[in-house]
Amino acid sequence: MKTLTYLINLDGSNERLERSKQQLNNIDWPFERIAAYDGRGKSLSSFEDYDDSQTRKNLGRSLLSSEIGCYLSHYKCAQQFLETDADILVVLEDDMKMADSFKHVIDQTLAYLDTNPDLDWNLINIAAKKKKLAKDITEFDGHTLWHAYYFPIRGLGLIWSRKGAEEFVKQGKPISMPVDIFFQRWLSQNGKGLGVWPAVISPMGLDSDILGTQASQKISRKEKEGRDSSYNIKKHKRMLQDKAAAVKHLYFKKEYMAIKI
């Protein structure tokens, strides 16, 4: 399989770029830098693909302009990948710290996918903070590749199939939630998310240049988001719906498919 790697990096974030380049170069891992979409400071009305009314219905708040920029950066990666002849895309954000096992585990994962083409998957999370409602597929050197039926929220390190990227490009607009929440909703509902555990990518712990959070702007995220009184109710409802879908795939998927056939 032909594999590409994209590193999302904001113009001007040179220190982050150099730190990421050093990690990738140390293991001879070729990559292409993808300029992140800088949404900071833009008015929400300037984003033609953003639906604020639907976002408030979904979340009980509006998105930050920087969140839309993050979403568009990942969307751009999927679009650009589909313009190539590659089979697999690895996407990394520049606030990433690679485990020593990264190269070996990802090579093993890709080799398994190549020899098991019937495995139906869209996206693999290689930076999961937690492993919930999951079913192991295979194991190598202390790591497992697993069905991530409740897809992990962290989007710091991802692996796309072409089919998954095609579906994301098709279903991912208009924008009505942060990109990591979209991934969790979409993949928990369709059961086509995978994960690697333990994670081989973790956050460096730096304040996000794309998102511009509390540490850099001296303002709480809650204040910036303008949450309404329905925020917590909608958050818990969303999580329960996603977990219910994950449980269905975890425990009843075979029976469901047999009935469908």
Coordinates of N, CA, C and O in Angstrom, one line a residue, residues 3-124:
T3 N 1.5 4.9 1.2 CA 1.2 5.6 2.4 C 1.8 7.0 2.3 O 2.9 7.2 2.0
L4 N 1.0 8.0 2.7 CA 1.4 9.4 2.8 C 1.3 9.8 4.3 O 0.4 9.3 5.0
T5 N 2.1 10.8 4.7 CA 1.9 11.4 6.0 C 1.9 12.9 5.8 O 2.7 13.5 5.2
Y6 N 0.8 13.5 6.4 CA 0.7 15.0 6.4 C 0.9 15.5 7.9 O 0.3 14.9 8.8
L7 N 1.6 16.5 8.0 CA 1.8 17.2 9.3 C 1.1 18.5 9.3 O 1.5 19.4 8.5
I8 N 0.1 18.7 10.1 CA -0.6 20.0 10.1 C 0.1 21.0 11.0 O 0.4 20.8 12.2
N9 N 0.5 22.2 10.4 CA 1.3 23.2 11.1 C 0.9 24.6 10.6 O 0.8 24.8 9.4
L10 N 0.6 25.4 11.6 CA 0.2 26.8 11.3 C 1.4 27.6 10.8 O 2.5 27.5 11.3
D11 N 1.2 28.4 9.8 CA 2.3 29.3 9.3 C 2.7 30.2 10.5 O 1.9 30.8 11.2
G12 N 4.0 30.2 10.7 CA 4.6 31.0 11.7 C 4.9 30.2 13.0 O 5.7 30.6 13.9
S13 N 4.4 29.0 13.1 CA 4.6 28.1 14.2 C 5.9 27.3 14.0 O 5.9 26.0 13.8
N14 N 7.0 28.0 13.8 CA 8.3 27.4 13.4 C 8.9 26.4 14.4 O 9.5 25.4 14.1
E15 N 8.7 26.8 15.7 CA 9.3 25.9 16.8 C 8.6 24.6 16.8 O 9.2 23.5 16.9
R16 N 7.3 24.6 16.6 CA 6.5 23.3 16.6 C 6.9 22.5 15.4 O 7.0 21.3 15.4
L17 N 7.1 23.2 14.2 CA 7.5 22.5 13.0 C 8.8 21.8 13.2 O 9.0 20.6 12.8
E18 N 9.8 22.5 13.7 CA 11.1 22.0 13.9 C 11.1 20.8 14.9 O 11.8 19.8 14.7
R19 N 10.3 20.9 15.9 CA 10.2 19.8 16.9 C 9.6 18.6 16.3 O 10.1 17.4 16.5
S20 N 8.6 18.8 15.5 CA 7.9 17.6 14.8 C 8.8 17.0 13.7 O 8.9 15.8 13.6
K21 N 9.5 17.9 12.9 CA 10.4 17.4 11.9 C 11.5 16.6 12.5 O 11.9 15.5 11.9
Q22 N 12.1 17.0 13.6 CA 13.1 16.3 14.2 C 12.7 14.9 14.6 O 13.4 13.9 14.4
Q23 N 11.5 14.8 15.2 CA 11.0 13.4 15.6 C 10.8 12.5 14.4 O 11.2 11.3 14.4
L24 N 10.2 13.1 13.3 CA 10.0 12.3 12.1 C 11.3 11.9 11.4 O 11.4 10.8 10.9
N25 N 12.2 12.9 11.3 CA 13.4 12.7 10.6 C 14.3 11.6 11.3 O 15.0 10.9 10.7
N26 N 14.2 11.6 12.7 CA 15.0 10.7 13.5 C 14.6 9.2 13.2 O 15.4 8.3 13.4
I27 N 13.4 9.0 12.6 CA 13.0 7.6 12.3 C 12.9 7.4 10.8 O 12.3 6.5 10.3
D28 N 13.4 8.4 10.0 CA 13.3 8.3 8.6 C 11.9 8.2 8.1 O 11.6 7.3 7.2
W29 N 11.0 9.0 8.6 CA 9.6 8.9 8.2 C 9.2 10.1 7.3 O 9.1 11.2 7.8
P30 N 9.1 9.9 6.0 CA 8.8 11.0 5.1 C 7.4 11.6 5.4 O 6.5 10.9 5.8
F31 N 7.3 12.9 5.2 CA 6.1 13.6 5.5 C 6.0 14.9 4.6 O 7.0 15.3 4.1
E32 N 4.8 15.4 4.6 CA 4.5 16.7 3.9 C 3.9 17.6 4.9 O 2.9 17.2 5.5
R33 N 4.4 18.8 4.9 CA 3.7 19.8 5.8 C 2.5 20.3 5.1 O 2.5 20.7 3.9
I34 N 1.4 20.4 5.9 CA 0.1 21.0 5.4 C -0.1 22.2 6.2 O -0.2 22.2 7.4
A35 N -0.2 23.4 5.5 CA -0.5 24.6 6.2 C -1.9 24.6 6.9 O -2.9 24.4 6.2
A36 N -1.9 24.8 8.2 CA -3.2 24.8 8.9 C -4.0 26.0 8.5 O -3.5 27.1 8.1
Y37 N -5.3 25.9 8.5 CA -6.2 27.0 8.2 C -6.3 27.8 9.5 O -6.6 27.4 10.6
D38 N -5.9 29.1 9.3 CA -5.9 30.0 10.5 C -7.2 30.7 10.6 O -7.5 31.7 9.9
G39 N -8.0 30.2 11.5 CA -9.4 30.8 11.7 C -9.4 31.8 12.8 O -10.5 32.4 13.1
R40 N -8.3 32.0 13.5 CA -8.3 32.9 14.7 C -8.7 34.3 14.3 O -8.2 34.9 13.4
G41 N -9.7 34.8 15.1 CA -10.0 36.2 15.0 C -11.0 36.5 13.9 O -11.5 37.6 13.7
K42 N -11.4 35.5 13.1 CA -12.4 35.7 12.0 C -13.8 35.6 12.5 O -14.1 34.9 13.5
S43 N -14.7 36.4 11.9 CA -16.1 36.3 12.3 C -16.7 35.0 11.9 O -16.3 34.5 10.8
L44 N -17.6 34.5 12.6 CA -18.3 33.2 12.3 C -19.0 33.3 10.9 O -19.1 32.4 10.2
S45 N -19.5 34.5 10.6 CA -20.3 34.7 9.4 C -19.4 34.6 8.2 O -19.9 34.5 7.0
S46 N -18.0 34.7 8.4 CA -17.1 34.7 7.2 C -16.9 33.3 6.7 O -16.3 33.1 5.7
F47 N -17.3 32.3 7.5 CA -17.1 30.8 7.1 C -18.3 30.4 6.4 O -19.4 30.1 7.0
E48 N -18.2 30.2 5.1 CA -19.4 29.8 4.3 C -19.9 28.4 4.5 O -21.0 28.1 4.3
D49 N -19.0 27.6 5.1 CA -19.3 26.2 5.3 C -19.7 25.9 6.8 O -19.9 24.7 7.2
Y50 N -19.9 27.0 7.5 CA -20.3 26.8 8.9 C -21.8 27.1 9.2 O -22.3 28.2 8.7
D51 N -22.5 26.3 9.9 CA -23.9 26.5 10.2 C -24.0 26.7 11.7 O -24.0 25.8 12.5
D52 N -24.1 28.0 12.1 CA -24.1 28.3 13.5 C -25.4 27.9 14.2 O -25.4 27.4 15.3
S53 N -26.6 28.0 13.4 CA -27.8 27.6 14.0 C -27.8 26.1 14.3 O -28.3 25.7 15.4
Q54 N -27.3 25.3 13.4 CA -27.3 23.8 13.7 C -26.3 23.5 14.8 O -26.5 22.6 15.6
T55 N -25.2 24.3 14.8 CA -24.2 24.0 15.9 C -24.8 24.3 17.3 O -24.6 23.5 18.2
R56 N -25.5 25.3 17.4 CA -26.1 25.6 18.7 C -27.2 24.6 19.1 O -27.4 24.2 20.2
K57 N -27.9 24.1 18.1 CA -28.8 23.0 18.3 C -28.1 21.7 18.8 O -28.5 21.0 19.7
N58 N -26.9 21.5 18.2 CA -26.1 20.3 18.5 C -25.4 20.4 19.9 O -25.4 19.4 20.6
L59 N -24.8 21.6 20.1 CA -23.9 21.7 21.2 C -24.4 22.6 22.4 O -23.9 22.6 23.5
G60 N -25.3 23.5 22.1 CA -25.7 24.5 23.1 C -24.7 25.6 23.1 O -24.6 26.4 24.1
R61 N -24.0 25.8 22.1 CA -23.0 26.9 22.0 C -22.6 27.1 20.5 O -22.9 26.2 19.7
S62 N -21.9 28.1 20.2 CA -21.3 28.3 18.9 C -19.9 27.8 18.9 O -19.3 27.6 20.0
L63 N -19.3 27.5 17.7 CA -17.9 27.1 17.7 C -17.1 28.4 17.8 O -17.5 29.5 17.4
L64 N -15.8 28.2 18.2 CA -14.9 29.3 18.1 C -14.3 29.3 16.7 O -14.3 28.3 16.0
S65 N -14.0 30.5 16.2 CA -13.5 30.6 14.9 C -12.2 29.7 14.7 O -12.0 29.1 13.7
S66 N -11.4 29.6 15.8 CA -10.2 28.7 15.7 C -10.6 27.2 15.6 O -9.9 26.5 15.0
E67 N -11.7 26.8 16.2 CA -12.2 25.4 16.1 C -12.6 25.1 14.6 O -12.3 24.0 14.1
I68 N -13.2 26.1 14.0 CA -13.5 25.9 12.6 C -12.2 25.8 11.7 O -12.2 25.0 10.8
G69 N -11.2 26.6 12.1 CA -9.9 26.5 11.4 C -9.3 25.1 11.6 O -8.8 24.6 10.6
C70 N -9.4 24.6 12.8 CA -8.9 23.2 13.0 C -9.7 22.2 12.2 O -9.1 21.3 11.6
Y71 N -11.0 22.3 12.1 CA -11.8 21.4 11.3 C -11.4 21.5 9.9 O -11.2 20.5 9.2
L72 N -11.3 22.7 9.3 CA -11.0 22.9 7.9 C -9.6 22.4 7.6 O -9.3 21.9 6.5
S73 N -8.7 22.4 8.6 CA -7.3 21.8 8.3 C -7.4 20.3 8.1 O -6.7 19.8 7.2
H74 N -8.2 19.7 8.9 CA -8.3 18.2 8.8 C -9.1 17.9 7.5 O -8.8 16.9 6.8
Y75 N -10.1 18.7 7.2 CA -10.9 18.5 5.9 C -9.9 18.7 4.7 O -10.0 17.9 3.7
K76 N -9.1 19.7 4.8 CA -8.1 19.9 3.7 C -7.2 18.7 3.5 O -6.9 18.3 2.4
C77 N -6.8 18.1 4.6 CA -5.9 16.9 4.5 C -6.6 15.8 3.8 O -6.0 15.1 2.9
A78 N -7.9 15.5 4.1 CA -8.6 14.5 3.4 C -8.8 14.8 1.9 O -8.6 13.9 1.1
Q79 N -9.1 16.0 1.6 CA -9.3 16.4 0.2 C -8.0 16.2 -0.6 O -8.0 15.7 -1.7
Q80 N -6.9 16.7 0.0 CA -5.6 16.6 -0.7 C -5.2 15.2 -0.9 O -4.6 14.8 -1.9
F81 N -5.4 14.3 0.1 CA -5.1 12.9 0.0 C -5.9 12.3 -1.1 O -5.3 11.5 -1.9
L82 N -7.1 12.6 -1.3 CA -7.9 12.0 -2.4 C -7.5 12.4 -3.8 O -7.9 11.8 -4.7
E83 N -6.7 13.5 -3.9 CA -6.2 13.9 -5.1 C -4.9 13.2 -5.5 O -4.4 13.3 -6.6
T84 N -4.4 12.3 -4.6 CA -3.2 11.5 -4.9 C -3.7 10.1 -5.2 O -4.9 9.7 -5.2
D85 N -2.7 9.2 -5.5 CA -3.0 7.8 -5.7 C -2.6 6.9 -4.5 O -2.5 5.7 -4.6
A86 N -2.4 7.6 -3.4 CA -2.1 6.8 -2.2 C -3.3 6.1 -1.6 O -4.4 6.4 -1.8
D87 N -3.0 5.0 -0.9 CA -4.0 4.1 -0.3 C -4.3 4.6 1.2 O -5.5 4.4 1.6
I88 N -3.3 5.1 1.9 CA -3.4 5.3 3.3 C -2.8 6.7 3.6 O -1.8 7.1 3.0
L89 N -3.5 7.4 4.5 CA -2.9 8.7 4.9 C -2.8 8.8 6.4 O -3.8 8.5 7.2
V90 N -1.6 9.1 6.9 CA -1.4 9.4 8.3 C -1.4 10.9 8.5 O -0.7 11.6 7.8
V91 N -2.2 11.4 9.4 CA -2.3 12.8 9.7 C -1.8 13.0 11.2 O -2.3 12.4 12.1
L92 N -0.9 13.9 11.3 CA -0.3 14.3 12.6 C -0.5 15.8 12.8 O -0.3 16.6 11.9
E93 N -0.8 16.2 14.1 CA -0.8 17.6 14.4 C 0.5 17.9 15.0 O 1.2 17.0 15.6
D94 N 0.9 19.2 14.9 CA 2.3 19.5 15.3 C 2.6 19.6 16.8 O 3.7 19.7 17.3
D95 N 1.5 19.5 17.6 CA 1.7 19.4 19.1 C 1.7 17.9 19.5 O 0.9 17.4 20.3
M96 N 2.6 17.1 18.8 CA 2.6 15.7 19.1 C 4.0 15.2 19.6 O 5.0 15.7 19.2
K97 N 3.9 14.2 20.4 CA 5.1 13.5 20.9 C 5.0 12.1 20.5 O 4.0 11.4 20.9
M98 N 5.9 11.6 19.8 CA 5.9 10.2 19.3 C 6.5 9.3 20.3 O 7.5 9.5 20.9
A99 N 5.8 8.1 20.5 CA 6.4 7.1 21.3 C 7.6 6.4 20.6 O 7.6 6.4 19.3
D100 N 8.5 5.8 21.3 CA 9.6 5.2 20.7 C 9.2 4.0 19.8 O 9.9 3.7 18.8
S101 N 8.0 3.5 20.1 CA 7.5 2.4 19.3 C 6.7 2.8 18.1 O 6.2 1.9 17.3
F102 N 6.6 4.1 17.8 CA 5.8 4.6 16.7 C 6.0 3.9 15.4 O 5.1 3.3 14.8
K103 N 7.2 3.9 14.9 CA 7.5 3.4 13.6 C 7.2 1.9 13.5 O 6.5 1.5 12.5
H104 N 7.6 1.2 14.5 CA 7.4 -0.3 14.4 C 5.9 -0.6 14.5 O 5.4 -1.4 13.7
V105 N 5.2 0.0 15.4 CA 3.8 -0.3 15.5 C 3.0 0.1 14.3 O 2.1 -0.6 13.9
I106 N 3.3 1.3 13.8 CA 2.5 1.8 12.6 C 2.8 0.9 11.4 O 2.0 0.5 10.6
D107 N 4.1 0.5 11.2 CA 4.5 -0.4 10.1 C 3.7 -1.7 10.3 O 3.2 -2.3 9.3
Q108 N 3.7 -2.2 11.5 CA 2.9 -3.5 11.7 C 1.4 -3.3 11.5 O 0.8 -4.2 10.9
T109 N 0.9 -2.2 11.9 CA -0.5 -1.9 11.6 C -0.8 -1.9 10.1 O -1.8 -2.5 9.7
L110 N 0.0 -1.2 9.4 CA -0.2 -1.0 8.0 C 0.0 -2.4 7.2 O -0.8 -2.7 6.3
A111 N 0.9 -3.2 7.7 CA 1.1 -4.5 7.1 C -0.1 -5.4 7.4 O -0.5 -6.1 6.5
Y112 N -0.7 -5.3 8.6 CA -1.9 -6.1 8.9 C -3.0 -5.7 8.0 O -3.8 -6.5 7.4
L113 N -3.2 -4.3 7.8 CA -4.3 -3.8 7.0 C -4.1 -4.3 5.5 O -5.1 -4.6 4.8
D114 N -2.9 -4.3 5.1 CA -2.6 -4.7 3.7 C -2.9 -6.2 3.4 O -3.4 -6.5 2.4
T115 N -2.7 -7.0 4.4 CA -3.0 -8.5 4.3 C -4.4 -8.8 4.7 O -4.8 -10.0 4.6
N116 N -5.2 -7.9 5.2 CA -6.6 -8.1 5.5 C -7.5 -7.1 4.9 O -8.1 -6.2 5.6
P117 N -7.6 -7.1 3.6 CA -8.3 -6.0 2.9 C -9.8 -6.1 3.1 O -10.5 -5.1 2.8
D118 N -10.3 -7.1 3.7 CA -11.8 -7.2 3.9 C -12.2 -6.5 5.2 O -13.4 -6.3 5.5
L119 N -11.2 -6.0 6.0 CA -11.5 -5.3 7.2 C -12.1 -3.9 6.8 O -11.5 -3.2 6.1
D120 N -13.3 -3.7 7.3 CA -14.1 -2.5 6.9 C -13.9 -1.4 7.9 O -14.4 -1.4 9.0
W121 N -13.1 -0.4 7.5 CA -12.7 0.7 8.4 C -12.6 2.0 7.7 O -12.3 2.1 6.5
N122 N -12.8 3.1 8.4 CA -12.7 4.4 7.8 C -11.5 5.2 8.4 O -10.7 5.9 7.7
L123 N -11.3 5.1 9.7 CA -10.3 5.9 10.4 C -9.7 5.2 11.6 O -10.5 4.6 12.3
I124 N -8.4 5.4 11.9 CA -7.8 4.8 13.0 C -7.2 5.9 13.9 O -6.6 6.8 13.4

